CSV table of C-alpha atoms in Angstrom, one decimal:
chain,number,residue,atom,x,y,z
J,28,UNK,CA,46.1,-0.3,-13.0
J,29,UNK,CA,48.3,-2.9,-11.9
J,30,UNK,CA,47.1,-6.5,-10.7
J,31,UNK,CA,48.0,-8.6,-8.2
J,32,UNK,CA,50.0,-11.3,-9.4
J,33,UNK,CA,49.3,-13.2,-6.0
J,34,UNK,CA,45.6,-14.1,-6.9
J,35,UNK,CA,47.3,-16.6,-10.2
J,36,UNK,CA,49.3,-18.6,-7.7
J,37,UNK,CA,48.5,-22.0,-6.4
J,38,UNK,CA,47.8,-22.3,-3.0
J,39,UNK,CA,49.7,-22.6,-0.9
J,40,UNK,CA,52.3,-20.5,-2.6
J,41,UNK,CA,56.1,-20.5,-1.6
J,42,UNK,CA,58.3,-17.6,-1.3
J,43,UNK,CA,60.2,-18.8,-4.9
J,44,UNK,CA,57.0,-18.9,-6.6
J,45,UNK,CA,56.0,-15.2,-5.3
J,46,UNK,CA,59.4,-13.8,-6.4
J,47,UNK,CA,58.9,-15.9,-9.9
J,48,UNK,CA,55.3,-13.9,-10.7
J,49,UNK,CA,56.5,-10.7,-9.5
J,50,UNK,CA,59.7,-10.2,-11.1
J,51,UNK,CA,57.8,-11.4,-14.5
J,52,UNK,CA,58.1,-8.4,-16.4
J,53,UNK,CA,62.0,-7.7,-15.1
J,54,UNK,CA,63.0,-10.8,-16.5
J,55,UNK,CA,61.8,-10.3,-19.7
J,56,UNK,CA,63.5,-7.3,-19.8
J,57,UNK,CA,66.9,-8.8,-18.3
J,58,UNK,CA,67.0,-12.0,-20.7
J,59,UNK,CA,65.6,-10.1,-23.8
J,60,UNK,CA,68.6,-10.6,-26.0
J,61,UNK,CA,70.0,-7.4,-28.1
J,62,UNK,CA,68.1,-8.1,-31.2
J,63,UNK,CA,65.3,-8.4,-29.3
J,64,UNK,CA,66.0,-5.0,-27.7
J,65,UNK,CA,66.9,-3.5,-31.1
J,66,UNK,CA,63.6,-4.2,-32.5
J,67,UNK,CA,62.0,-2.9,-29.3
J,68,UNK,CA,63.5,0.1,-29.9
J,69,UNK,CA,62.5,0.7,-33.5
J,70,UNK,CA,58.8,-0.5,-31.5
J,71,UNK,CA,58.8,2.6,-29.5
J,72,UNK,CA,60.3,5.3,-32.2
J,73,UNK,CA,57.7,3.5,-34.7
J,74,UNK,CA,54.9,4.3,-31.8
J,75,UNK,CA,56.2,7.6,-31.2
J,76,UNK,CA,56.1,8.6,-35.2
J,77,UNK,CA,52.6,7.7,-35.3
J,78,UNK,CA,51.2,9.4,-32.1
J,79,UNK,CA,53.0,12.8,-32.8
J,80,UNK,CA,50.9,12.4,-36.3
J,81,UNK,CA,47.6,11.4,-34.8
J,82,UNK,CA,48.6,14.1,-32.0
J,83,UNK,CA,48.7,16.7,-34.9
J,84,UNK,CA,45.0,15.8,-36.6
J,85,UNK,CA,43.6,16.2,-32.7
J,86,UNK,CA,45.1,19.9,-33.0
J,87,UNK,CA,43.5,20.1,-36.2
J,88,UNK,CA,39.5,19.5,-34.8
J,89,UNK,CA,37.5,22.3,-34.3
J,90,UNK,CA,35.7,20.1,-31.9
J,91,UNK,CA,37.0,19.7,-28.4
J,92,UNK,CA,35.3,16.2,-28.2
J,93,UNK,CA,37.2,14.8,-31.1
J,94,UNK,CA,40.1,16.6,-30.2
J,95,UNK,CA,40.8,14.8,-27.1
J,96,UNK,CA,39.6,11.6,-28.6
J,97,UNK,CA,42.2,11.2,-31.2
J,98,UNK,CA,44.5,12.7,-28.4
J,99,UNK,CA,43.8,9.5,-26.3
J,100,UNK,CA,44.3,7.1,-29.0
J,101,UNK,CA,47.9,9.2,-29.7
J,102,UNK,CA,48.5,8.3,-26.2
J,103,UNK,CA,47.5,4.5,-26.6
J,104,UNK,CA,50.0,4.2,-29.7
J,105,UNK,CA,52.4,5.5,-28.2
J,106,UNK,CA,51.5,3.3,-25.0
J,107,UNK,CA,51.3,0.2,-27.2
J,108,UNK,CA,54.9,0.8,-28.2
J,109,UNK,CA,56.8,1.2,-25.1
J,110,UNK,CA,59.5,-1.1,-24.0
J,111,UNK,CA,57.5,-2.5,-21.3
J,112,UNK,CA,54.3,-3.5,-23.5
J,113,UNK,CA,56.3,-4.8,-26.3
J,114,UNK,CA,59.0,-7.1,-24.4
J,115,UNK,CA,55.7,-8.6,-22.1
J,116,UNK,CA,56.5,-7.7,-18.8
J,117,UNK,CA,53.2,-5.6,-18.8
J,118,UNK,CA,49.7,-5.5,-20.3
J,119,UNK,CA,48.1,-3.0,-22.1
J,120,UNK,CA,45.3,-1.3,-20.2
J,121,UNK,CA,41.7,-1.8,-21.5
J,122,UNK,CA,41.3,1.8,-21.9
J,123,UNK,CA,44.4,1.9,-24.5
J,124,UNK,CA,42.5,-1.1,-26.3
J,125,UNK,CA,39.4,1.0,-26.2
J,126,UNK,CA,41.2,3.9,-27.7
J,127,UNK,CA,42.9,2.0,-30.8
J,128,UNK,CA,39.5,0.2,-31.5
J,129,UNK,CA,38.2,1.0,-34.9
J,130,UNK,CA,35.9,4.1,-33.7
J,131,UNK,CA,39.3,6.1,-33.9
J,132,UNK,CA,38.0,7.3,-37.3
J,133,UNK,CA,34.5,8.2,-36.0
J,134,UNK,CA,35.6,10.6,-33.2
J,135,UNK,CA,33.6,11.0,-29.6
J,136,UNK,CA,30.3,9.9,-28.7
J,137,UNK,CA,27.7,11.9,-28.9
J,138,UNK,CA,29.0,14.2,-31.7
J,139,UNK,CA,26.7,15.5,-34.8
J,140,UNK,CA,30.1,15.0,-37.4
J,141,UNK,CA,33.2,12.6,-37.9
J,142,UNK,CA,36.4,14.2,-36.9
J,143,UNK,CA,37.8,16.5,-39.7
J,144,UNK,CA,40.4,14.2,-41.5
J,145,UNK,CA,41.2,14.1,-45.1
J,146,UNK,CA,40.0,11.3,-47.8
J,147,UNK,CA,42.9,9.2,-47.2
J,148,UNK,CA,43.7,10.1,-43.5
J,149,UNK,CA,41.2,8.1,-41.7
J,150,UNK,CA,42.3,4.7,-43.9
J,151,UNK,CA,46.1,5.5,-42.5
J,152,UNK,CA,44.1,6.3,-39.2
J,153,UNK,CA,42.5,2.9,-38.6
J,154,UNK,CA,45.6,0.9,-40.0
J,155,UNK,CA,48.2,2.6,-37.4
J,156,UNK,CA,45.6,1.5,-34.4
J,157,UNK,CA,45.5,-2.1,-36.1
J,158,UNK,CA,49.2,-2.4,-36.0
J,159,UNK,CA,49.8,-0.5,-32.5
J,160,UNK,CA,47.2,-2.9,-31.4
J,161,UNK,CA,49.0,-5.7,-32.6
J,162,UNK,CA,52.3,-4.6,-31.1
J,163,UNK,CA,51.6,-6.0,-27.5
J,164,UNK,CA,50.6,-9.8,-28.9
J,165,UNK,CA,53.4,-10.6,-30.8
J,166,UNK,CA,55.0,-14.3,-30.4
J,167,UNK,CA,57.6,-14.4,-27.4
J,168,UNK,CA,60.0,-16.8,-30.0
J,169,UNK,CA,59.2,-14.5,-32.5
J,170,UNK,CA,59.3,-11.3,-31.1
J,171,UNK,CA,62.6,-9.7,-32.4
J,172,UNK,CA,61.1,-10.5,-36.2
J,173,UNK,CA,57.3,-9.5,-35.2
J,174,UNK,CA,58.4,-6.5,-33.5
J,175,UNK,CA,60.7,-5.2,-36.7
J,176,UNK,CA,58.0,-6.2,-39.6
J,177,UNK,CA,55.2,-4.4,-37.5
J,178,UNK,CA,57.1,-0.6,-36.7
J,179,UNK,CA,58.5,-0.8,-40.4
J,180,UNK,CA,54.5,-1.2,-41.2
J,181,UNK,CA,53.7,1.7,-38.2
J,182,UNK,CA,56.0,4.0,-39.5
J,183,UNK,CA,55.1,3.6,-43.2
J,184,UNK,CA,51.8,4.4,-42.2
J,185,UNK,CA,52.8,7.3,-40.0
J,186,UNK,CA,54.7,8.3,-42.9
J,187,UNK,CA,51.5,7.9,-45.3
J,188,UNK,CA,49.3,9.5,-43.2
J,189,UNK,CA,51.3,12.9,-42.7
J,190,UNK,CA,51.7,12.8,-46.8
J,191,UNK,CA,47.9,12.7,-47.2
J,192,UNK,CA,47.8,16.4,-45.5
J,193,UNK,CA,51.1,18.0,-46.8
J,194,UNK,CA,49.8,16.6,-50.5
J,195,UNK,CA,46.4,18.4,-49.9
J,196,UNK,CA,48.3,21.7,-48.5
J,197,UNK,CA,50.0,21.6,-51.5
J,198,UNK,CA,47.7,21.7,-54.2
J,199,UNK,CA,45.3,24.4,-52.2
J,200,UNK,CA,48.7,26.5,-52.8
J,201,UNK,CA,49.5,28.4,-55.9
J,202,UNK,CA,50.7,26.4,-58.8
J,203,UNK,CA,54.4,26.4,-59.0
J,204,UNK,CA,55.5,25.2,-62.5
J,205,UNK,CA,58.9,26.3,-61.5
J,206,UNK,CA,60.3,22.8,-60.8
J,207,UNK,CA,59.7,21.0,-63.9
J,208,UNK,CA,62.2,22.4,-66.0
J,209,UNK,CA,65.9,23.5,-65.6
J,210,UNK,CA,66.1,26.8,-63.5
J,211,UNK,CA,68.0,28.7,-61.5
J,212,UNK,CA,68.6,27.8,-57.8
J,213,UNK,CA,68.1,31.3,-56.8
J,214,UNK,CA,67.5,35.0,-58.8
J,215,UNK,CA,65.4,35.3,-62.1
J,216,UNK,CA,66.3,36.1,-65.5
J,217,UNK,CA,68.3,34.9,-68.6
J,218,UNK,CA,71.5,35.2,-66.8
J,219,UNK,CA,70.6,33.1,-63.4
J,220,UNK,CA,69.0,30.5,-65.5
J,221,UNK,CA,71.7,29.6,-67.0
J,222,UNK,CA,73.7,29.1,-63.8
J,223,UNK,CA,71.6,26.0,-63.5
J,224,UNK,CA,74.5,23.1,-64.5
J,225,UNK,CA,71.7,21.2,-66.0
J,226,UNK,CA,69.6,23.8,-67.9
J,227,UNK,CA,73.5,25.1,-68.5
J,228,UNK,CA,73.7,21.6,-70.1
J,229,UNK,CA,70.9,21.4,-72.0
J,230,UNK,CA,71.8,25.2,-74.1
J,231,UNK,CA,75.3,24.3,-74.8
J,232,UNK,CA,74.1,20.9,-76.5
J,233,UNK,CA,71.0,22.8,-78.4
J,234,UNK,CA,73.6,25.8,-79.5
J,235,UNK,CA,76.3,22.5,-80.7
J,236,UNK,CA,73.9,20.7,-82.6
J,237,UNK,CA,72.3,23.9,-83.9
J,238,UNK,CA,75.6,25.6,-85.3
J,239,UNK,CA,76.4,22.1,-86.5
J,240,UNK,CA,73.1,21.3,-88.7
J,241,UNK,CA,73.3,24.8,-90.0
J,242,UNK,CA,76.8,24.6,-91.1
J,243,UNK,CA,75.8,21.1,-92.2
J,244,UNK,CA,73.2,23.0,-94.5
J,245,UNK,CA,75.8,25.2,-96.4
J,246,UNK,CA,73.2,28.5,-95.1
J,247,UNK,CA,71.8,30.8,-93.3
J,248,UNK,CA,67.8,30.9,-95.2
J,249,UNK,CA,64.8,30.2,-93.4
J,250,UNK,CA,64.8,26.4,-94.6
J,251,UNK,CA,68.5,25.7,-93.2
J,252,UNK,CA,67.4,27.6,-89.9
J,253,UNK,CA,64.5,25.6,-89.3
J,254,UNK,CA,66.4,22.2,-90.1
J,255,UNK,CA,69.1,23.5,-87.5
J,256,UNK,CA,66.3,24.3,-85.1
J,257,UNK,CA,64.7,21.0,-85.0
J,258,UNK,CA,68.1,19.1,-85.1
J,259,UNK,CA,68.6,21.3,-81.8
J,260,UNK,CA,65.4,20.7,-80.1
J,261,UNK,CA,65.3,16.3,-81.1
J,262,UNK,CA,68.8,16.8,-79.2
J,263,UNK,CA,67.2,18.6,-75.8
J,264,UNK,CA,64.3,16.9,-75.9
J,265,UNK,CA,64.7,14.0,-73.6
J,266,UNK,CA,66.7,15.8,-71.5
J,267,UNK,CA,63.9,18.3,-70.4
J,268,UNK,CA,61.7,15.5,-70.2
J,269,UNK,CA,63.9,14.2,-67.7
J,270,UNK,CA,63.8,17.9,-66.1
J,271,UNK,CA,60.1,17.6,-65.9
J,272,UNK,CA,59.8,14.1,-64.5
J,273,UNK,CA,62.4,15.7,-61.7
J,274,UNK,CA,60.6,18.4,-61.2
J,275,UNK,CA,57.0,16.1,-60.6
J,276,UNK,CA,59.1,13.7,-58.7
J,277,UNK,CA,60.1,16.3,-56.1
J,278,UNK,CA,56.2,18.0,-56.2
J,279,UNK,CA,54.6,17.4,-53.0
J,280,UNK,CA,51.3,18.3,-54.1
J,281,UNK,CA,51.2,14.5,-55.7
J,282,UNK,CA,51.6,12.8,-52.7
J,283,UNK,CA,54.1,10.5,-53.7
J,284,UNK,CA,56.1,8.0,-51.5
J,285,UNK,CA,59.9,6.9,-51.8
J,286,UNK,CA,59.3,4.3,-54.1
J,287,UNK,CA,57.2,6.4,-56.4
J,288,UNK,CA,59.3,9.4,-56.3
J,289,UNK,CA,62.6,6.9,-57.0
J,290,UNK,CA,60.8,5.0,-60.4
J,291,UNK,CA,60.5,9.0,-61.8
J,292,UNK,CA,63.9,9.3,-61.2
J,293,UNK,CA,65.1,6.0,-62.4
J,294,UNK,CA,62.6,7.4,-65.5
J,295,UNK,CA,64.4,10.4,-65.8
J,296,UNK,CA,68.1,8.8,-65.5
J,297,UNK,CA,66.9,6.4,-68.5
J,298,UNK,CA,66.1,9.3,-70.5
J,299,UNK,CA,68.8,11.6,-69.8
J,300,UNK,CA,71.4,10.8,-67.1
J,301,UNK,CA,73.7,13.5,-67.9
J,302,UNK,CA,70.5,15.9,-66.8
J,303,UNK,CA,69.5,13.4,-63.8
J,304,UNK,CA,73.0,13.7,-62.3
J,305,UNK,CA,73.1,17.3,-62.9
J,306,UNK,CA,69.5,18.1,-60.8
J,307,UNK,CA,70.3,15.1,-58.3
J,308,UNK,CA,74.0,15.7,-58.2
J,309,UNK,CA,76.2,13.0,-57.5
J,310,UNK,CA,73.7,10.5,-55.9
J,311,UNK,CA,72.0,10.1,-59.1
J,312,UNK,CA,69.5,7.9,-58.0
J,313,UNK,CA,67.5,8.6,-55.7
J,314,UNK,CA,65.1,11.8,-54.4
J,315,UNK,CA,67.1,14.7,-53.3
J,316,UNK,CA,68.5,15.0,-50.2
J,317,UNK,CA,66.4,16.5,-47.3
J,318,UNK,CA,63.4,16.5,-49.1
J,319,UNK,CA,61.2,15.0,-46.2
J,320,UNK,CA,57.6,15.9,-45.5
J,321,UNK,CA,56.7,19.2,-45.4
């Protein structure tokens, strides 16, 4: 509902003043500056993220009643992040306020049961309607910097949030051990395997150092075999560490965010870059590409 501004005037009110109060939230629109705008934008995409998640655990609720609760506080976060909320020209309605209170995570009145959300969901629940909420209030001198700290925060939480369900999806699938050491990209067998560059790699170096200890050992016995054996497997061995840390690294079963999934694979480059470069390819670095939620 929009409110008069005519009732905040002094009486008696001139024509200037009138067109001053009205205009209010078109000239914070007109003199908001572009990194003002910019961060206004990242606002609303930021706002957007977090109400397509919350929109997705109102699908999710078996009951009606919490259903369209959690639907109405999607709508408020997204409400709380437009361009007109965030560069002041208007004010959030009470009912959006209502909606991003703290009873988010409790669902409708009158209910026997919480909504249905995840350990872990309802904490990334009640910190996106804390930081939608705080959207509207930021500082007008401060807005572009408010504005840009407080989507990063909204759409780290989004972000968190959506994790929390794709982790739990994930382990109520069938283990899949597949990942943690070299293999092939597609087929089975002896012969695909080895197309993998990195489990590729890792034979040719065993098969070097074998051959080499064994001719090292002046025979072919059981005693030469098994020095040639071990030489081969101390000269693997951090590389398929490095496999395996990939492999958990890219697992979304565990959950893990950016900065967790990038320390296993700075892990796995200190213990075999040559193995880290081949599963990452050229990057090195950092996750592989297109990984994303699932």
């Amino acid at each position: 509902m929009t409110i008069s501004a005519l009732p905040w005037l002094p009486l008696p009110a001139t024509l200037d003043q009138v067109a001053r109060v009205v205009g209010r939230g078109a000239e914070h629109a007109a003199r908001a500056d572009g990194d003002t705008l910019a961060a206004a934008r990242l606002a609303a995409e930021a706002g957007g993220r977090a109400a397509a998640w919350v929109r997705q655990l109102a699908v999710r609720q078996a009951d009606p009643a919490h259903a369209r609760a959690l639907a109405e506080t999607a709508r408020a976060i997204a409400r709380a992040g437009s361009h007109g909320i965030v560069l002041g020209g208007e004010r959030l309605a009470d009912e959006d306020r209502c909606a991003l209170a703290g009873r988010a995570v409790l669902g409708a009145a009158d209910t026997t049961a919480p909504p249905d959300l995840y350990p872990g969901e309802r904490t990334a629940l009640l910190a996106a309607c804390t930081l939608a909420a705080a959207l509207p209030s930021v500082e007008a001198d401060r807005r572009a910097a408010e504005l840009r700290f407080l989507a990063a925060e909204l759409a780290a939480t989004a972000a968190a949030g959506q994790l929390v369900a794709a982790a739990r999806a994930a382990r109520l699938a069938p283990v899949d051990s597949s990942g943690l050491v070299p293999g092939p990209e597609s087929g089975d067998g002896p012969r695909a395997r080895a197309a993998h560059p990195a489990h590729r790699g890792l034979g040719e170096r065993a098969f070097y150092v074998f051959e080499l200890v064994l001719a090292h050992q002046g025979g072919t016995g059981e005693e030469s075999r098994r020095e040639a054996l071990a030489g081969a497997l101390d000269a693997t061995a951090r590389g398929l560490a490095a496999a395996a840390l990939l492999g958990a690294a890219d697992d979304p079963a565990l959950g893990l965010d950016d900065e967790q999934r990038q320390y296993l694979t700075r892990l796995a480059a200190d213990l075999d870059p040559r193995v880290t470069r081949d599963m990452r390819g050229s990057e090195g670095g950092g996750p592989a590409a297109g990984r994303g939620v699932r």
